[in-house]
Short mmCIF file of C-alpha atoms (C1' of nucleotides) in Angstrom, two decimals:
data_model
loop_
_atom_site.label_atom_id
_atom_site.label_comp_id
_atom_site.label_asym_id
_atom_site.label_seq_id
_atom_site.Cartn_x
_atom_site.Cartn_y
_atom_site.Cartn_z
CA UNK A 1 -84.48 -22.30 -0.01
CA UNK A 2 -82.72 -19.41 0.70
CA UNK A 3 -81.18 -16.41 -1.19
CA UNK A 4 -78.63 -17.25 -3.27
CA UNK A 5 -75.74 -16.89 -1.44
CA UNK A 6 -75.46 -13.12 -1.33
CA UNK A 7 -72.59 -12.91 -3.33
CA UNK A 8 -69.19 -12.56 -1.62
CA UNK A 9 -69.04 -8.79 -2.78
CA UNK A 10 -65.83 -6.81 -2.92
CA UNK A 11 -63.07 -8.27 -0.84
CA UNK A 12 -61.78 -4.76 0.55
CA UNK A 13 -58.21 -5.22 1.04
CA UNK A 14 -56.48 -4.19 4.48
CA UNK A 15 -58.87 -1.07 6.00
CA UNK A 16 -58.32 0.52 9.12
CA UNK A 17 -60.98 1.98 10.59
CA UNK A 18 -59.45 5.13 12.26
CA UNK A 19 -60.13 6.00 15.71
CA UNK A 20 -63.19 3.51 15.93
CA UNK A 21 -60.92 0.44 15.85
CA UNK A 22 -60.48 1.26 19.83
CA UNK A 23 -64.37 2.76 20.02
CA UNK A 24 -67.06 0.34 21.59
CA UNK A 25 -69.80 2.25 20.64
CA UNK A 26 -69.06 1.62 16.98
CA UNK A 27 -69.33 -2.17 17.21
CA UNK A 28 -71.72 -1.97 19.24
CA UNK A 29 -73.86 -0.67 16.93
CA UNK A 30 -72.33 -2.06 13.91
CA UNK A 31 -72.99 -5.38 14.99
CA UNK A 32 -76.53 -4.56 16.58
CA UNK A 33 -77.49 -4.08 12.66
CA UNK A 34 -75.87 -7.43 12.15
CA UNK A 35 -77.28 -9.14 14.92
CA UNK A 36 -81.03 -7.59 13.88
CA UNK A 37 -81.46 -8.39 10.79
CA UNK A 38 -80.38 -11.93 11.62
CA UNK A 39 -83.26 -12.54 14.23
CA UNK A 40 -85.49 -10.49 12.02
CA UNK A 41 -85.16 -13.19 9.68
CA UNK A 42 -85.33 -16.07 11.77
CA UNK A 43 -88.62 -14.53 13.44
CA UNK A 44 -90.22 -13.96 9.90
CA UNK A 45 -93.80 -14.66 10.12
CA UNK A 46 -93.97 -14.54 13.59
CA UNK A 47 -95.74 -11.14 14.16
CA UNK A 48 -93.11 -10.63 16.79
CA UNK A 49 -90.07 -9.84 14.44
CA UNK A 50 -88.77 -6.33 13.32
CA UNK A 51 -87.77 -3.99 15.69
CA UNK A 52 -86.74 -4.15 19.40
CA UNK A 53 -89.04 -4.31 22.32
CA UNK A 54 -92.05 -7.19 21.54
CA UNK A 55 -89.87 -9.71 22.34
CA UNK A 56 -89.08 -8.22 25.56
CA UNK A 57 -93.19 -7.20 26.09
CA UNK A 58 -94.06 -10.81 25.25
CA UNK A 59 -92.06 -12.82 28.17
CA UNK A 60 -91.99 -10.24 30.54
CA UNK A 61 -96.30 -10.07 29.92
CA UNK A 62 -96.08 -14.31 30.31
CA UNK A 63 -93.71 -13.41 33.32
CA UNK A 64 -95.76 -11.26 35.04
CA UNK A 65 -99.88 -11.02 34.61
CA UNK A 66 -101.03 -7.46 35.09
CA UNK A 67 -97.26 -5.78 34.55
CA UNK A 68 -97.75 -2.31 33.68
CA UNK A 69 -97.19 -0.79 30.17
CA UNK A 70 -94.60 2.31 31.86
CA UNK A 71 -92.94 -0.52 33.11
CA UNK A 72 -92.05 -2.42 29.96
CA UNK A 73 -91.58 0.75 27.91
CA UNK A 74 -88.43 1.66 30.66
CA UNK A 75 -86.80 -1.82 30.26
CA UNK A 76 -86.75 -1.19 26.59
CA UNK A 77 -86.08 2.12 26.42
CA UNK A 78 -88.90 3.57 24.75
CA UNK A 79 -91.65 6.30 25.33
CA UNK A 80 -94.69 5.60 26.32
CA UNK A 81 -96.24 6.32 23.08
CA UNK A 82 -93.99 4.06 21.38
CA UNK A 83 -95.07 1.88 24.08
CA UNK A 84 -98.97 2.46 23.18
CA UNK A 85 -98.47 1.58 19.60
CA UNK A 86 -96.26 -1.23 20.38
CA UNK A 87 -98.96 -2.55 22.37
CA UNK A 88 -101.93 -1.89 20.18
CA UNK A 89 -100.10 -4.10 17.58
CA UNK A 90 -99.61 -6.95 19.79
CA UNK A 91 -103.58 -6.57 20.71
CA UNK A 92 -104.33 -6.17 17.12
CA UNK A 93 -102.45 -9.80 16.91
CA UNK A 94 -104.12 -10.98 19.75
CA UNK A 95 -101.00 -11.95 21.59
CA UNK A 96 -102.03 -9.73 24.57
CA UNK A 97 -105.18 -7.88 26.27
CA UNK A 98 -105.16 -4.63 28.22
CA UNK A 99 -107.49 -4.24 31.39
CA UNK A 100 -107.35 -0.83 33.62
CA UNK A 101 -105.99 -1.51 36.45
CA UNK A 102 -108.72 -1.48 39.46
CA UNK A 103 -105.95 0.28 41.70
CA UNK A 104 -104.88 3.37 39.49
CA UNK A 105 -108.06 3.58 36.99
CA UNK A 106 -105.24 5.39 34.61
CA UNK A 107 -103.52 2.47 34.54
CA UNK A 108 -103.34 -0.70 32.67
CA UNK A 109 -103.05 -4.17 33.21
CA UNK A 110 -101.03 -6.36 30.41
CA UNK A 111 -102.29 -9.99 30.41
CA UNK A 112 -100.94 -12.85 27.77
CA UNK A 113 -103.52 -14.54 25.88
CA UNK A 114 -103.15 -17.93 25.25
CA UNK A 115 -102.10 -17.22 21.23
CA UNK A 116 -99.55 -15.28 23.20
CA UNK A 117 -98.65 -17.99 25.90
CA UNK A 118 -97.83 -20.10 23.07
CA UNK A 119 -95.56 -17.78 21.13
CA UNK A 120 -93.36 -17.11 24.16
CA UNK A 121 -93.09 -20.58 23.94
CA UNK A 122 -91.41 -20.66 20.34
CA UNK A 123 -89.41 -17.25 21.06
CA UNK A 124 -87.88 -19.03 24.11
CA UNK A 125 -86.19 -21.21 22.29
CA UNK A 126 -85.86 -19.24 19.17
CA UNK A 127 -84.38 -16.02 20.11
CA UNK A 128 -81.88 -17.42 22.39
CA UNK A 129 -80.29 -20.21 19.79
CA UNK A 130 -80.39 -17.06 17.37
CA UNK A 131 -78.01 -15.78 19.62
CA UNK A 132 -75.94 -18.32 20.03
CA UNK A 133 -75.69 -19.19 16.39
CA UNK A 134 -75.17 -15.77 15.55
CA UNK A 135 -72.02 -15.54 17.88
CA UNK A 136 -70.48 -19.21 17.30
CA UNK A 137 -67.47 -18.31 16.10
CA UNK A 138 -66.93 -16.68 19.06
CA UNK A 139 -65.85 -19.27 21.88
CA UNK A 140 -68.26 -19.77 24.63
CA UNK A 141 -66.53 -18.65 27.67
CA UNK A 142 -65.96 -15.21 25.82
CA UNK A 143 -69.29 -14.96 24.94
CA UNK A 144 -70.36 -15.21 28.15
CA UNK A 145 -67.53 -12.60 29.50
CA UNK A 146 -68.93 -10.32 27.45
CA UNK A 147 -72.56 -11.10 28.62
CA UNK A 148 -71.50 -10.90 31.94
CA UNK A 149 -70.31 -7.40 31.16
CA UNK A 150 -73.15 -5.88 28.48
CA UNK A 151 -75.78 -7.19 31.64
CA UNK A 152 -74.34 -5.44 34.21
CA UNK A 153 -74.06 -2.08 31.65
CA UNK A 154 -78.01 -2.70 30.88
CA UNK A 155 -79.04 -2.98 33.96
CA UNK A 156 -77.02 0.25 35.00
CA UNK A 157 -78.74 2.11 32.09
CA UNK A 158 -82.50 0.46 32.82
CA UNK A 159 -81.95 1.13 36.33
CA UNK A 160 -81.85 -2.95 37.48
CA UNK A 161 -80.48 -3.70 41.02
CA UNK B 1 -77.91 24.08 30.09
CA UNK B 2 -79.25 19.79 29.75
CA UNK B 3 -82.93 18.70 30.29
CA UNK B 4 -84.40 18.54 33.80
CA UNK B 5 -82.59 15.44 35.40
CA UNK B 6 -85.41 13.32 33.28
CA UNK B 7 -86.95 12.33 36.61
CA UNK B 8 -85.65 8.69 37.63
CA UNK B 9 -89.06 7.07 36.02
CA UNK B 10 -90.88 4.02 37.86
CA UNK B 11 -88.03 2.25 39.62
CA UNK B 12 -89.06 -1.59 38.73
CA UNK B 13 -88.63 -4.03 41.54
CA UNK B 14 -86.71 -7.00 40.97
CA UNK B 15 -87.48 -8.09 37.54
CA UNK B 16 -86.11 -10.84 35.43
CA UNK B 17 -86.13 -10.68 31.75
CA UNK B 18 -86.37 -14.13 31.38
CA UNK B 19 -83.96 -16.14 28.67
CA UNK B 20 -83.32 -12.45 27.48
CA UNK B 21 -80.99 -12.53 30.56
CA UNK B 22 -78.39 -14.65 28.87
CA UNK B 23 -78.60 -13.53 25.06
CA UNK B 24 -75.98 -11.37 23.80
CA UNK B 25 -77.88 -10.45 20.92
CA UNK B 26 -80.90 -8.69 23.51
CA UNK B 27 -77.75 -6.95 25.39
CA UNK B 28 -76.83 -5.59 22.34
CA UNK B 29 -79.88 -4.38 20.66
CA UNK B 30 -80.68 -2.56 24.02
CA UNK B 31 -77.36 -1.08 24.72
CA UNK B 32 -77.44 -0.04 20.57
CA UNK B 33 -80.16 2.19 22.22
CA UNK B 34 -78.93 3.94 24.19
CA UNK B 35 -75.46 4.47 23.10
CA UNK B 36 -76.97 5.86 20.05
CA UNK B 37 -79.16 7.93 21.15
CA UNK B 38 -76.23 8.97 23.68
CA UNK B 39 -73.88 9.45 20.83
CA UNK B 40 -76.66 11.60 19.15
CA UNK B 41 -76.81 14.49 22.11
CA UNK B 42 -73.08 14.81 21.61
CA UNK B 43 -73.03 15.47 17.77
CA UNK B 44 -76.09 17.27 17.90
CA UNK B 45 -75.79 20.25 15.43
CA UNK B 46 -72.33 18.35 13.55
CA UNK B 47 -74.42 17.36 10.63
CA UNK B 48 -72.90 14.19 11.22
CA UNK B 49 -75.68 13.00 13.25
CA UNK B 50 -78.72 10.89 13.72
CA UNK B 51 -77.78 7.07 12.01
CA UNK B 52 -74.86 4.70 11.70
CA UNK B 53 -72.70 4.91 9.10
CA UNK B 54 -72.06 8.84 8.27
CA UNK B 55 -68.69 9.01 10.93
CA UNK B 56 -67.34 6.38 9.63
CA UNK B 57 -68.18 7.24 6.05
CA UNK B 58 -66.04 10.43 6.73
CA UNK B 59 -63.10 8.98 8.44
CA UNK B 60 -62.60 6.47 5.76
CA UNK B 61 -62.93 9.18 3.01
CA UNK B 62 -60.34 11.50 4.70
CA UNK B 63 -58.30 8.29 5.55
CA UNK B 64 -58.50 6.65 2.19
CA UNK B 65 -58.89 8.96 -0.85
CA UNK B 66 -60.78 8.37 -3.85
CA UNK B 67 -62.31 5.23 -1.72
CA UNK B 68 -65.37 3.84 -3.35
CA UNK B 69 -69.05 3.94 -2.09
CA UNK B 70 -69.53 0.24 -2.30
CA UNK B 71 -66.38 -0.17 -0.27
CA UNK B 72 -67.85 1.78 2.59
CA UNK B 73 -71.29 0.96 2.15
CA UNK B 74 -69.93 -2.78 3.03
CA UNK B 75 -68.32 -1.80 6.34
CA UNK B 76 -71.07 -0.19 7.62
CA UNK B 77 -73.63 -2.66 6.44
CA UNK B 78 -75.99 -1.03 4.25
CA UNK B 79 -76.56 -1.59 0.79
CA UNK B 80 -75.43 0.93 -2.40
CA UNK B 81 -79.10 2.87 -2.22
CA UNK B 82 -78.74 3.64 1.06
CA UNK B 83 -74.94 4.54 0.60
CA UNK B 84 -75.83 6.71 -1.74
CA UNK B 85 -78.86 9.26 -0.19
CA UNK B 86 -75.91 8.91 2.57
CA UNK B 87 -73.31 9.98 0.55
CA UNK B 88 -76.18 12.84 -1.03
CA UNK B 89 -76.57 14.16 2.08
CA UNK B 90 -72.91 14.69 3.40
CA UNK B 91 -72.15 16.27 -0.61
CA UNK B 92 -75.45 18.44 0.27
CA UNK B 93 -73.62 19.52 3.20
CA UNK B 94 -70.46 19.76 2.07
CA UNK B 95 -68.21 17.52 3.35
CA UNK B 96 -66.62 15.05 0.62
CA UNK B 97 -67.52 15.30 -3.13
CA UNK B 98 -67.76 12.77 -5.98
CA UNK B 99 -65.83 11.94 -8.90
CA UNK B 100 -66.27 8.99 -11.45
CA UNK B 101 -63.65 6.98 -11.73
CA UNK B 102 -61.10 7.35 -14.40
CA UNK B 103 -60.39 3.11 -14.55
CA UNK B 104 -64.08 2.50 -14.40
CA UNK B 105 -66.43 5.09 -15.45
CA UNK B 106 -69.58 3.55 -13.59
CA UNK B 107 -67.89 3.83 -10.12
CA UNK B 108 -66.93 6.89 -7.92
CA UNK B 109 -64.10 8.06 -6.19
CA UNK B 110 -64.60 9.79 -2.98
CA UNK B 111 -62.87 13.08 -1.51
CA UNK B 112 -62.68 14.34 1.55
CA UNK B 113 -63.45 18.48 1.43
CA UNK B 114 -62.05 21.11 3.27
CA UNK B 115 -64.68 20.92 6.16
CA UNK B 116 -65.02 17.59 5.66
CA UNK B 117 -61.61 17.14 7.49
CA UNK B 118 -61.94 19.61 9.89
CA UNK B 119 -65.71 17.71 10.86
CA UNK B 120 -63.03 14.48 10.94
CA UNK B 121 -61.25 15.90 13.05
CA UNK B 122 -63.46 16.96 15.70
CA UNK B 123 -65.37 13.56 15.11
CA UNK B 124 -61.63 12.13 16.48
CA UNK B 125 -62.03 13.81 19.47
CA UNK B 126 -65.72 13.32 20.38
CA UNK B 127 -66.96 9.80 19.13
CA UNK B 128 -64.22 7.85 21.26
CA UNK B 129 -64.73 10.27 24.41
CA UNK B 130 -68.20 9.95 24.01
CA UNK B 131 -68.18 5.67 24.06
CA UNK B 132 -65.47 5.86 27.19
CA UNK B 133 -67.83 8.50 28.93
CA UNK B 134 -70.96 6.09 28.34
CA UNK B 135 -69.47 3.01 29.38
CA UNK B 136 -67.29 4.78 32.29
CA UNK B 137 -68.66 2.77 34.82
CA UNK B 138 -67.45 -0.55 33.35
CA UNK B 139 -63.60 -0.76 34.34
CA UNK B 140 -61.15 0.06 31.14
CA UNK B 141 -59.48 -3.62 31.40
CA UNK B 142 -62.98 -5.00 30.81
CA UNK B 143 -64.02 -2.28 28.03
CA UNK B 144 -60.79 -3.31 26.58
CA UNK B 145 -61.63 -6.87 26.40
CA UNK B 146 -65.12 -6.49 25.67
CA UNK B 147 -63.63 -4.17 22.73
CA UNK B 148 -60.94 -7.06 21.52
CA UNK B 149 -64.03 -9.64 21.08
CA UNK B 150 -66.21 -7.55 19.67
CA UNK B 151 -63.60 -6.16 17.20
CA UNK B 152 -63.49 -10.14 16.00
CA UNK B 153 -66.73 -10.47 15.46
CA UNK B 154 -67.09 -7.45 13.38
CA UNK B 155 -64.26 -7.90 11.38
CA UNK B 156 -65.51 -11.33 10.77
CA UNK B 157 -69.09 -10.03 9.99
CA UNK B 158 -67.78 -7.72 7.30
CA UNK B 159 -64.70 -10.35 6.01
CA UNK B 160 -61.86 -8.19 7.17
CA UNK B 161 -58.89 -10.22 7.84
"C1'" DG C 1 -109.89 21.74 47.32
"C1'" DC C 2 -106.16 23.15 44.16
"C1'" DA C 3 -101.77 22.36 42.05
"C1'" DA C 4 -98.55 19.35 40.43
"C1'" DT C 5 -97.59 14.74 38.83
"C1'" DT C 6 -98.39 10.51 36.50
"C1'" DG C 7 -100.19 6.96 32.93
"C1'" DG C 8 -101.65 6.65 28.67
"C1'" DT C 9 -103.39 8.50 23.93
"C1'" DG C 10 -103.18 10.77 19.51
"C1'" DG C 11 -101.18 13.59 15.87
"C1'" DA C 12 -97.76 15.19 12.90
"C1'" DT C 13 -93.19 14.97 11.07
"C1'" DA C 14 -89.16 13.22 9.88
"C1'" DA C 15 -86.00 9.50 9.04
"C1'" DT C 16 -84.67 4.61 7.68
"C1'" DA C 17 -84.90 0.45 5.82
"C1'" DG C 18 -85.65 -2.70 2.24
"C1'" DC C 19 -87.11 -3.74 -2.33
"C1'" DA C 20 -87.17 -3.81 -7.03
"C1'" DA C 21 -86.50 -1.90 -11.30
"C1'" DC C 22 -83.34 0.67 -14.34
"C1'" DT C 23 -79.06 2.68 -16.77
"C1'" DA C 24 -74.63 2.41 -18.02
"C1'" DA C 25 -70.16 0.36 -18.08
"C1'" DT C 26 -67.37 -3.61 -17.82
"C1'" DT C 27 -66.07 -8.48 -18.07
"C1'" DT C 28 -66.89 -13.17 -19.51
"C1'" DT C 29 -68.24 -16.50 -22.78
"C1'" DT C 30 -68.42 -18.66 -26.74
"C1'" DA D 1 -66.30 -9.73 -31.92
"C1'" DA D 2 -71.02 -10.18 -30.49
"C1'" DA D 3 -73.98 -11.66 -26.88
"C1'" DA D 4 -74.64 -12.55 -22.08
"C1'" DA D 5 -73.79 -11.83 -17.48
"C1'" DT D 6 -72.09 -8.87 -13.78
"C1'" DT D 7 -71.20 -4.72 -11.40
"C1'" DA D 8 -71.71 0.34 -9.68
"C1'" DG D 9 -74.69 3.42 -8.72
"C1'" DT D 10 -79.48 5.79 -8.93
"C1'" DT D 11 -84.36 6.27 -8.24
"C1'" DG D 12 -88.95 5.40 -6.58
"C1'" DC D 13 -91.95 3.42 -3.42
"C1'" DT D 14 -93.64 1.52 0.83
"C1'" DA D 15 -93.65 0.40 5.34
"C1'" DT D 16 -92.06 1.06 9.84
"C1'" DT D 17 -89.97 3.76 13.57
"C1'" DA D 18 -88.88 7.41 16.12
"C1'" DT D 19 -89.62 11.73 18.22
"C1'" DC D 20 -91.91 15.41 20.11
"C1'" DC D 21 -95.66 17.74 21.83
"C1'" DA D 22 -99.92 18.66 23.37
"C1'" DC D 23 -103.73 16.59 25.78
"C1'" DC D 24 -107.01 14.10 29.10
"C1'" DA D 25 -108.03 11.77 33.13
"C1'" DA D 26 -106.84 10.10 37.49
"C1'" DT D 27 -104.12 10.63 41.64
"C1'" DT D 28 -101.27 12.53 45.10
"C1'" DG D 29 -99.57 16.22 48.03
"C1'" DC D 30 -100.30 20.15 50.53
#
DNA sequence: GCAATTGGTGGATAATAGCAACTAATTTTT
DNA sequence: AAAAATTAGTTGCTATTATCCACCAATTGC
């Protein structure tokens, strides 16, 4: 069962939001609080929810065996000693291991443990139908114009070919 | 003068995020990010800084006078505690100012002070150069359409018409 | 071999978020 | 008209994040 339904609260009548009506970065970040707390609660339980970045760590650990913690931490736009701490709670959950790497003995090595293997399995399908239910009302082909879009702008700010 | 360049950090081969590459919601939450922490650098020093929800707390108090915390605290999609160490802070600092309502005694009216409208009106300029400048390099027809789905969804997430 | 750089760690601080409990004022019920 | 339920806002607490900075060890460049 879930919370009652959250009570319709006021109905505010006809607002105009000033200058951010024509702003991106407001609803982008508007509806990235939205969006968050949805998946938060559709992940609860799953020692992967709250917060950005394990999700990411996760597949891209199944993806690639040995990928390097400085690696992750740029695609997700953190520090490394967010980074650190990010990955000393995913150890702590056994979902991952760290190895030095036998190249650069500064370096690590991230490798997916099997408890791990198997929740990348659930958050594939998860996280993506999130998504998608999240943004239903919006039709399909728009949703993917505007994917097509927001990639391209990630990948500009991560650096991606 | 801005920080060293931030030295262009590991540059990742080609990488692929897995089903993140087709979920809005992980375009989002990244781009959130960085737009933020964008947006930040620009305001730095504006005491309107650092979190969601203080600009457009102030435009909507100089736009709509007397406006009511819960009324904002609903657009910007926090609940009345946080709405109101939000609305402490920009009182602390000056900017708007309380008064209980003379219809209903246990809600507040808000006001818009002195510098409080001359912070809105700098805000004007800055917050939508700032979100073209970030997103510059996706053209403005796109932006624009990006901006007219988005708008939807937000409007829809907070029940505007 | 020495200096500069890089990968990761650890600490301290500050800021938010999310709850839950509480007061006071209103509205609804009966 | 009294009791019950709802609403607006406040306060306290806890947990989680985010930064920032200094630091160590390993590596790379001269």
């Amino acid at each position: 069962m879930r919370k009652p339904p959250a009570k319709p609260p006021i109905i505010p009548e006809d607002i105009n939001i000033d200058v951010l009506e024509d702003t991106l970065s407001f609803y982008i970040r508007s509806i990235n609080l939205a969006v968050s707390r949805d998946l938060d609660e559709r992940l609860e339980g799953l020692d992967v929810a709250k917060g950005t970045g394990k999700i990411t760590t996760l597949l891209l650990v199944d993806d690639y065996p040995g990928i390097r913690p400085s690696v992750i931490a740029h695609l997700i736009l953190k520090d490394r000693s967010a980074m650190g701490r990010l990955i000393d709670q995913m150890e702590g959950h056994g979902l991952l291991r760290r190895e030095i790497s036998p190249d650069d003995s500064r370096a690590q090595e991230l490798y997916i443990t099997e408890a791990g293997a198997a929740l990348a399995v659930k958050i594939r399908e998860i996280v993506p139908k999130q998504s998608r239910d999240f943004f239903s009302f919006i039709p399909e082909d728009e949703q993917r114009l505007v994917m097509d879009i927001l990639r391209r702008a990630y990948r500009r700010i991560v650096g991606l070919p």
